[in-house]
PDB file of C-alpha atoms in Angstrom:
ATOM      1  CA  UNK F  15      -4.920   6.238  13.077  1.00  0.00           C
ATOM      2  CA  UNK F  16      -3.454   2.988  13.933  1.00  0.00           C
ATOM      3  CA  UNK F  17      -0.266   2.287  15.285  1.00  0.00           C
ATOM      4  CA  UNK F  18       3.107   1.409  13.363  1.00  0.00           C
ATOM      5  CA  UNK F  19       4.692  -1.704  14.808  1.00  0.00           C
ATOM      6  CA  UNK F  20       7.402  -1.100  17.475  1.00  0.00           C
ATOM      7  CA  UNK F  21       8.506  -4.213  20.080  1.00  0.00           C
ATOM      8  CA  UNK F  22      10.119  -6.794  18.131  1.00  0.00           C
ATOM      9  CA  UNK F  23      10.582  -9.151  20.962  1.00  0.00           C
ATOM     10  CA  UNK F  24       9.759 -12.791  21.128  1.00  0.00           C
ATOM     11  CA  UNK F  25       7.230 -13.880  23.365  1.00  0.00           C
ATOM     12  CA  UNK F  26       4.703 -17.258  23.163  1.00  0.00           C
ATOM     13  CA  UNK F  27       1.073 -16.627  22.355  1.00  0.00           C
ATOM     14  CA  UNK F  28      -0.685 -18.565  25.281  1.00  0.00           C
ATOM     15  CA  UNK F  29      -4.345 -18.904  23.237  1.00  0.00           C
ATOM     16  CA  UNK F  30      -5.330 -20.689  19.977  1.00  0.00           C
ATOM     17  CA  UNK F  31      -5.449 -19.560  16.965  1.00  0.00           C
ATOM     18  CA  UNK F  32      -5.065 -15.184  17.591  1.00  0.00           C
ATOM     19  CA  UNK F  33      -6.441 -12.295  15.279  1.00  0.00           C
ATOM     20  CA  UNK F  34      -3.906  -9.832  13.442  1.00  0.00           C
ATOM     21  CA  UNK F  35      -0.467 -10.841  12.386  1.00  0.00           C
ATOM     22  CA  UNK F  36      -0.173 -14.060  14.294  1.00  0.00           C
ATOM     23  CA  UNK F  37      -4.181 -15.036  13.001  1.00  0.00           C
ATOM     24  CA  UNK F  38      -2.679 -18.030  11.681  1.00  0.00           C
ATOM     25  CA  UNK F  39      -0.641 -19.568  14.722  1.00  0.00           C
ATOM     26  CA  UNK F  40      -0.946 -21.890  17.240  1.00  0.00           C
ATOM     27  CA  UNK F  41      -0.750 -21.380  21.035  1.00  0.00           C
ATOM     28  CA  UNK F  42       2.330 -21.973  22.070  1.00  0.00           C
ATOM     29  CA  UNK F  43       4.523 -20.588  18.613  1.00  0.00           C
ATOM     30  CA  UNK F  44       7.097 -18.008  19.377  1.00  0.00           C
ATOM     31  CA  UNK F  45       6.164 -14.946  17.100  1.00  0.00           C
ATOM     32  CA  UNK F  46       7.669 -11.508  16.612  1.00  0.00           C
ATOM     33  CA  UNK F  47       5.406  -9.637  18.797  1.00  0.00           C
ATOM     34  CA  UNK F  48       4.629  -5.814  16.907  1.00  0.00           C
ATOM     35  CA  UNK F  49       5.542  -6.539  13.776  1.00  0.00           C
ATOM     36  CA  UNK F  50       2.031  -6.927  13.150  1.00  0.00           C
ATOM     37  CA  UNK F  51       0.048  -5.588  16.434  1.00  0.00           C
ATOM     38  CA  UNK F  52       1.777  -2.303  16.400  1.00  0.00           C
ATOM     39  CA  UNK F  53       2.865  -0.044  19.421  1.00  0.00           C
ATOM     40  CA  UNK F  54       4.140   2.780  17.391  1.00  0.00           C
ATOM     41  CA  UNK F  55       2.060   6.030  16.224  1.00  0.00           C
ATOM     42  CA  UNK F  56       2.265   6.722  12.568  1.00  0.00           C
ATOM     43  CA  UNK F  57       3.093  10.350  12.088  1.00  0.00           C
ATOM     44  CA  UNK F  58      -0.276  11.889  11.411  1.00  0.00           C
ATOM     45  CA  UNK F  59      -1.135  11.525   8.052  1.00  0.00           C
ATOM     46  CA  UNK F  60      -4.571  10.985   7.053  1.00  0.00           C
ATOM     47  CA  UNK F  61      -5.746   7.730   5.049  1.00  0.00           C
ATOM     48  CA  UNK F  62      -6.903   8.816   1.857  1.00  0.00           C
ATOM     49  CA  UNK F  63     -10.664   8.463   1.939  1.00  0.00           C
ATOM     50  CA  UNK F  64     -10.819   7.675   5.543  1.00  0.00           C
ATOM     51  CA  UNK F  65     -13.484   9.750   6.759  1.00  0.00           C
ATOM     52  CA  UNK F  66     -10.971  13.418   7.407  1.00  0.00           C
ATOM     53  CA  UNK F  67     -12.704  16.054   5.648  1.00  0.00           C
ATOM     54  CA  UNK F  68     -11.133  16.407   2.570  1.00  0.00           C
ATOM     55  CA  UNK F  69     -12.064  18.346  -0.414  1.00  0.00           C
ATOM     56  CA  UNK F  70      -8.933  18.622  -1.923  1.00  0.00           C
ATOM     57  CA  UNK F  71      -9.194  17.107  -5.555  1.00  0.00           C
ATOM     58  CA  UNK F  72      -6.152  14.296  -6.168  1.00  0.00           C
ATOM     59  CA  UNK F  73      -3.463  15.166  -8.630  1.00  0.00           C
ATOM     60  CA  UNK F  74      -2.049  13.208 -11.579  1.00  0.00           C
ATOM     61  CA  UNK F  75       0.058   9.931  -9.940  1.00  0.00           C
ATOM     62  CA  UNK F  76      -2.116  10.239  -6.308  1.00  0.00           C
ATOM     63  CA  UNK F  77      -3.710   7.340  -5.328  1.00  0.00           C
ATOM     64  CA  UNK F  78      -6.862   7.083  -3.636  1.00  0.00           C
ATOM     65  CA  UNK F  79      -6.797   3.002  -3.360  1.00  0.00           C
ATOM     66  CA  UNK F  80      -4.077   0.869  -2.875  1.00  0.00           C
ATOM     67  CA  UNK F  81      -3.701  -2.924  -4.121  1.00  0.00           C
ATOM     68  CA  UNK F  82      -3.946  -5.922  -1.646  1.00  0.00           C
ATOM     69  CA  UNK F  83      -0.410  -6.349  -0.176  1.00  0.00           C
ATOM     70  CA  UNK F  84      -0.079  -9.880  -0.429  1.00  0.00           C
ATOM     71  CA  UNK F  85      -0.873  -9.718  -3.959  1.00  0.00           C
ATOM     72  CA  UNK F  86       2.323  -7.540  -4.434  1.00  0.00           C
ATOM     73  CA  UNK F  87       5.660 -10.144  -2.765  1.00  0.00           C
ATOM     74  CA  UNK F  88       5.685 -13.162  -5.831  1.00  0.00           C
ATOM     75  CA  UNK F  89       5.604 -16.639  -3.806  1.00  0.00           C
ATOM     76  CA  UNK F  90       9.124 -17.142  -4.755  1.00  0.00           C
ATOM     77  CA  UNK F  91       9.823 -14.189  -3.380  1.00  0.00           C
ATOM     78  CA  UNK F  92       8.236 -14.695  -0.134  1.00  0.00           C
ATOM     79  CA  UNK F  93       9.261 -18.466   0.304  1.00  0.00           C
ATOM     80  CA  UNK F  94      13.187 -17.416  -0.093  1.00  0.00           C
ATOM     81  CA  UNK F  95      12.681 -14.462   2.543  1.00  0.00           C
ATOM     82  CA  UNK F  96      10.491 -16.625   5.110  1.00  0.00           C
ATOM     83  CA  UNK F  97      10.484 -20.180   4.354  1.00  0.00           C
ATOM     84  CA  UNK F  98       7.420 -22.086   4.426  1.00  0.00           C
ATOM     85  CA  UNK F  99       5.832 -19.594   6.189  1.00  0.00           C
ATOM     86  CA  UNK F 100       1.558 -18.848   6.706  1.00  0.00           C
ATOM     87  CA  UNK F 101       0.499 -15.804   4.750  1.00  0.00           C
ATOM     88  CA  UNK F 102      -1.915 -13.533   6.868  1.00  0.00           C
ATOM     89  CA  UNK F 103      -3.566 -10.250   5.760  1.00  0.00           C
ATOM     90  CA  UNK F 104      -3.384  -8.676   9.135  1.00  0.00           C
ATOM     91  CA  UNK F 105      -6.359  -6.929  10.887  1.00  0.00           C
ATOM     92  CA  UNK F 106      -4.606  -5.376  14.025  1.00  0.00           C
ATOM     93  CA  UNK F 107      -5.761  -1.989  12.529  1.00  0.00           C
ATOM     94  CA  UNK F 108      -8.944  -1.847   9.420  1.00  0.00           C
ATOM     95  CA  UNK F 109      -8.059  -2.895   6.966  1.00  0.00           C
ATOM     96  CA  UNK F 110      -9.621  -1.291   3.865  1.00  0.00           C
ATOM     97  CA  UNK F 111      -9.346  -0.002   0.056  1.00  0.00           C
ATOM     98  CA  UNK F 112      -6.868   2.493   0.808  1.00  0.00           C
ATOM     99  CA  UNK F 113      -4.108   0.871   3.654  1.00  0.00           C
ATOM    100  CA  UNK F 114      -3.914  -2.419   4.060  1.00  0.00           C
ATOM    101  CA  UNK F 115      -0.821  -5.392   5.599  1.00  0.00           C
ATOM    102  CA  UNK F 116       0.235  -8.759   4.716  1.00  0.00           C
ATOM    103  CA  UNK F 117       2.252 -10.990   7.026  1.00  0.00           C
ATOM    104  CA  UNK F 118       4.337 -13.698   6.083  1.00  0.00           C
ATOM    105  CA  UNK F 119       5.580 -15.679   9.362  1.00  0.00           C
ATOM    106  CA  UNK F 120       7.866 -18.784  10.375  1.00  0.00           C
ATOM    107  CA  UNK F 121       7.919 -19.016  13.755  1.00  0.00           C
ATOM    108  CA  UNK F 122       9.095 -22.140  14.142  1.00  0.00           C
ATOM    109  CA  UNK F 123      12.750 -23.892  14.060  1.00  0.00           C
ATOM    110  CA  UNK F 124      16.075 -22.977  13.536  1.00  0.00           C
ATOM    111  CA  UNK F 125      15.274 -20.338  11.078  1.00  0.00           C
ATOM    112  CA  UNK F 126      12.888 -17.670  11.917  1.00  0.00           C
ATOM    113  CA  UNK F 127      11.658 -15.194   9.975  1.00  0.00           C
ATOM    114  CA  UNK F 128       8.384 -12.430  10.010  1.00  0.00           C
ATOM    115  CA  UNK F 129       7.968 -10.330   6.599  1.00  0.00           C
ATOM    116  CA  UNK F 130       5.629  -7.662   6.942  1.00  0.00           C
ATOM    117  CA  UNK F 131       4.052  -5.330   3.949  1.00  0.00           C
ATOM    118  CA  UNK F 132       2.201  -2.448   4.980  1.00  0.00           C
ATOM    119  CA  UNK F 133       0.448  -0.072   1.797  1.00  0.00           C
ATOM    120  CA  UNK F 134      -1.288   3.517   2.781  1.00  0.00           C
ATOM    121  CA  UNK F 135      -2.601   6.168   0.421  1.00  0.00           C
ATOM    122  CA  UNK F 136      -2.598   9.578   2.692  1.00  0.00           C
ATOM    123  CA  UNK F 137      -5.072  12.369   1.755  1.00  0.00           C
ATOM    124  CA  UNK F 138      -4.143  16.042   1.391  1.00  0.00           C
ATOM    125  CA  UNK F 139      -4.809  17.935   3.880  1.00  0.00           C
ATOM    126  CA  UNK F 140      -5.713  21.648   4.622  1.00  0.00           C
ATOM    127  CA  UNK F 141      -3.630  23.602   2.419  1.00  0.00           C
ATOM    128  CA  UNK F 142      -1.522  20.571   1.915  1.00  0.00           C
ATOM    129  CA  UNK F 143      -1.613  18.066  -1.639  1.00  0.00           C
ATOM    130  CA  UNK F 144      -1.673  14.147  -0.755  1.00  0.00           C
ATOM    131  CA  UNK F 145       1.991  14.091  -1.796  1.00  0.00           C
ATOM    132  CA  UNK F 146       2.681  16.944   0.307  1.00  0.00           C
ATOM    133  CA  UNK F 147       0.780  15.395   2.740  1.00  0.00           C
ATOM    134  CA  UNK F 148       2.754  12.040   2.568  1.00  0.00           C
ATOM    135  CA  UNK F 149       5.870  13.583   2.186  1.00  0.00           C
ATOM    136  CA  UNK F 150       6.114  15.303   5.113  1.00  0.00           C
ATOM    137  CA  UNK F 151       4.282  12.381   6.829  1.00  0.00           C
ATOM    138  CA  UNK F 152       7.656  10.181   5.405  1.00  0.00           C
ATOM    139  CA  UNK F 153       9.802  12.230   6.732  1.00  0.00           C
ATOM    140  CA  UNK F 154       8.354  12.391  10.129  1.00  0.00           C
ATOM    141  CA  UNK F 155       8.603   8.673  10.265  1.00  0.00           C
ATOM    142  CA  UNK F 156      12.311   8.457   8.916  1.00  0.00           C
ATOM    143  CA  UNK F 157      13.513  10.753  11.706  1.00  0.00           C
ATOM    144  CA  UNK F 158      11.799   8.285  14.223  1.00  0.00           C
ATOM    145  CA  UNK F 159      13.224   5.500  12.472  1.00  0.00           C
ATOM    146  CA  UNK F 160      16.844   6.925  12.451  1.00  0.00           C
ATOM    147  CA  UNK F 161      16.903   8.219  15.638  1.00  0.00           C
ATOM    148  CA  UNK F 162      15.738   4.520  17.153  1.00  0.00           C
ATOM    149  CA  UNK F 163      13.688   6.306  19.675  1.00  0.00           C
ATOM    150  CA  UNK F 164      11.014   4.230  18.913  1.00  0.00           C
ATOM    151  CA  UNK F 165      12.912   1.391  20.022  1.00  0.00           C
ATOM    152  CA  UNK F 166      12.507  -1.067  23.579  1.00  0.00           C
ATOM    153  CA  UNK F 167      14.955  -1.549  25.948  1.00  0.00           C
ATOM    154  CA  UNK F 168      17.720  -4.372  25.016  1.00  0.00           C
ATOM    155  CA  UNK F 169      17.423  -3.296  21.393  1.00  0.00           C
ATOM    156  CA  UNK F 170      20.040  -1.187  19.490  1.00  0.00           C
ATOM    157  CA  UNK F 171      20.344   0.417  16.124  1.00  0.00           C
ATOM    158  CA  UNK F 172      23.111   0.151  14.407  1.00  0.00           C
ATOM    159  CA  UNK F 173      22.759   0.863  10.531  1.00  0.00           C
ATOM    160  CA  UNK F 174      20.427   2.816   9.017  1.00  0.00           C
ATOM    161  CA  UNK F 175      21.224   4.659   5.052  1.00  0.00           C
ATOM    162  CA  UNK F 176      18.816   6.809   2.252  1.00  0.00           C
ATOM    163  CA  UNK F 177      17.574   5.283  -0.752  1.00  0.00           C
ATOM    164  CA  UNK F 178      17.920   6.650  -3.734  1.00  0.00           C
ATOM    165  CA  UNK F 179      17.690   3.920  -7.013  1.00  0.00           C
ATOM    166  CA  UNK F 180      13.877   3.251  -5.511  1.00  0.00           C
ATOM    167  CA  UNK F 181      10.441   5.125  -5.210  1.00  0.00           C
ATOM    168  CA  UNK F 182      10.363   9.022  -4.590  1.00  0.00           C
ATOM    169  CA  UNK F 183      11.802   8.530  -0.953  1.00  0.00           C
ATOM    170  CA  UNK F 184      12.780   6.188   0.691  1.00  0.00           C
ATOM    171  CA  UNK F 185      15.634   4.677   3.534  1.00  0.00           C
ATOM    172  CA  UNK F 186      16.227   1.964   5.523  1.00  0.00           C
ATOM    173  CA  UNK F 187      17.058   0.696   9.090  1.00  0.00           C
ATOM    174  CA  UNK F 188      18.454  -1.956  11.369  1.00  0.00           C
ATOM    175  CA  UNK F 189      18.474  -3.047  14.638  1.00  0.00           C
ATOM    176  CA  UNK F 190      19.529  -6.011  16.523  1.00  0.00           C
ATOM    177  CA  UNK F 191      18.338  -7.465  20.454  1.00  0.00           C
ATOM    178  CA  UNK F 192      21.072  -9.203  20.754  1.00  0.00           C
ATOM    179  CA  UNK F 193      19.683 -10.850  24.631  1.00  0.00           C
ATOM    180  CA  UNK F 194      16.600 -11.498  22.577  1.00  0.00           C
ATOM    181  CA  UNK F 195      18.324 -13.071  19.168  1.00  0.00           C
ATOM    182  CA  UNK F 196      16.171 -11.061  16.474  1.00  0.00           C
ATOM    183  CA  UNK F 197      17.628  -8.073  14.225  1.00  0.00           C
ATOM    184  CA  UNK F 198      14.892  -6.320  12.280  1.00  0.00           C
ATOM    185  CA  UNK F 199      15.600  -4.366   9.029  1.00  0.00           C
ATOM    186  CA  UNK F 200      12.500  -1.569   8.578  1.00  0.00           C
ATOM    187  CA  UNK F 201      11.999  -0.281   4.758  1.00  0.00           C
ATOM    188  CA  UNK F 202      10.232   2.731   4.070  1.00  0.00           C
ATOM    189  CA  UNK F 203       9.511   3.971   0.518  1.00  0.00           C
ATOM    190  CA  UNK F 204       7.088   7.269  -0.397  1.00  0.00           C
ATOM    191  CA  UNK F 205       5.682   6.752  -4.436  1.00  0.00           C
ATOM    192  CA  UNK F 206       3.834   9.976  -5.057  1.00  0.00           C
ATOM    193  CA  UNK F 207       1.418  10.050  -2.029  1.00  0.00           C
ATOM    194  CA  UNK F 208       1.822   6.531  -1.149  1.00  0.00           C
ATOM    195  CA  UNK F 209       3.789   4.966   1.558  1.00  0.00           C
ATOM    196  CA  UNK F 210       5.503   1.710   1.390  1.00  0.00           C
ATOM    197  CA  UNK F 211       6.494   0.440   4.777  1.00  0.00           C
ATOM    198  CA  UNK F 212       8.267  -3.406   5.208  1.00  0.00           C
ATOM    199  CA  UNK F 213       9.662  -5.286   8.370  1.00  0.00           C
ATOM    200  CA  UNK F 214      11.770  -8.225   7.753  1.00  0.00           C
ATOM    201  CA  UNK F 215      12.837  -9.767  11.055  1.00  0.00           C
ATOM    202  CA  UNK F 216      14.422 -12.820  12.249  1.00  0.00           C
ATOM    203  CA  UNK F 217      16.877 -15.286  13.677  1.00  0.00           C
ATOM    204  CA  UNK F 218      19.430 -18.627  13.224  1.00  0.00           C
ATOM    205  CA  UNK F 219      19.371 -20.615  15.744  1.00  0.00           C
ATOM    206  CA  UNK F 220      18.578 -18.034  18.256  1.00  0.00           C
ATOM    207  CA  UNK F 221      21.162 -15.772  17.432  1.00  0.00           C
ATOM    208  CA  UNK F 222      19.971 -12.822  15.464  1.00  0.00           C
ATOM    209  CA  UNK F 223      19.569 -12.502  12.024  1.00  0.00           C
ATOM    210  CA  UNK F 224      22.246  -9.935  10.663  1.00  0.00           C
ATOM    211  CA  UNK F 225      22.100  -6.503   8.884  1.00  0.00           C
ATOM    212  CA  UNK F 226      23.205  -7.709   5.521  1.00  0.00           C
ATOM    213  CA  UNK F 227      20.644 -10.362   5.348  1.00  0.00           C
ATOM    214  CA  UNK F 228      17.958  -8.023   7.400  1.00  0.00           C
ATOM    215  CA  UNK F 229      18.290  -5.035   4.846  1.00  0.00           C
ATOM    216  CA  UNK F 230      19.121  -7.316   1.838  1.00  0.00           C
ATOM    217  CA  UNK F 231      15.419  -8.693   2.456  1.00  0.00           C
ATOM    218  CA  UNK F 232      13.410  -6.141   3.571  1.00  0.00           C
ATOM    219  CA  UNK F 233      15.206  -3.933   0.180  1.00  0.00           C
ATOM    220  CA  UNK F 234      13.721  -6.814  -1.958  1.00  0.00           C
ATOM    221  CA  UNK F 235      10.298  -6.920  -0.929  1.00  0.00           C
ATOM    222  CA  UNK F 236       9.670  -3.417  -1.288  1.00  0.00           C
ATOM    223  CA  UNK F 237      10.942  -3.066  -4.129  1.00  0.00           C
ATOM    224  CA  UNK F 238       8.968  -5.818  -5.485  1.00  0.00           C
ATOM    225  CA  UNK F 239       5.436  -4.101  -3.646  1.00  0.00           C
ATOM    226  CA  UNK F 240       6.737  -0.822  -5.374  1.00  0.00           C
ATOM    227  CA  UNK F 241       7.225  -2.545  -8.900  1.00  0.00           C
ATOM    228  CA  UNK F 242       3.446  -3.580  -8.728  1.00  0.00           C
ATOM    229  CA  UNK F 243       2.155  -0.333  -7.387  1.00  0.00           C
ATOM    230  CA  UNK F 244       3.632   0.808 -10.458  1.00  0.00           C
ATOM    231  CA  UNK F 245       2.555  -1.468 -13.015  1.00  0.00           C
ATOM    232  CA  UNK F 246      -1.201  -1.451 -11.192  1.00  0.00           C
TER     233      UNK F 246
END
């Protein structure tokens, strides 16, 4: 399985145009590493029809396919959250009809932002339905995010909350790294057997994006993605 993003430190890209979430970023553009290139491992839920042995049929409301994540966040919302950003279909793992990720990145100027939206359709495993498998994966990821165990030195988890007004399950966490001048919110939602994960981070003139702005932005993107998912 591919990995979830973890490191959110600012780094410099020293090679021309690179692959992954920073595919359109030129040399010497500062980016938030890890928001497209993951270091944190997923919880182990197999993506639907990803090659895992699975003969369990999907039940009503479960999905084996997900739409293009880039199409689930409208242009107006994306422009508000990441002004003048480049949009990239991330390819740091194998994107397909069952999982994909889209990144909006604005890496220059006083207002740096990165928004990442990821969709994963989780498959049934053993005696678990696809929804039950997704629920188990979600709970594992929630515990990891709410504990802050995936954070790097210098990063501090300062806020976490459960969500009850969108999706079947949901939570959001916020962490800050004052030394690196970066703040990030992660919103993770479950809709049936689909996990919708949003990372929204950035800085303002070198100071971390605050918890209110980061959390509100992540939730706006997550709700947009869930609305688009439901409409499909």
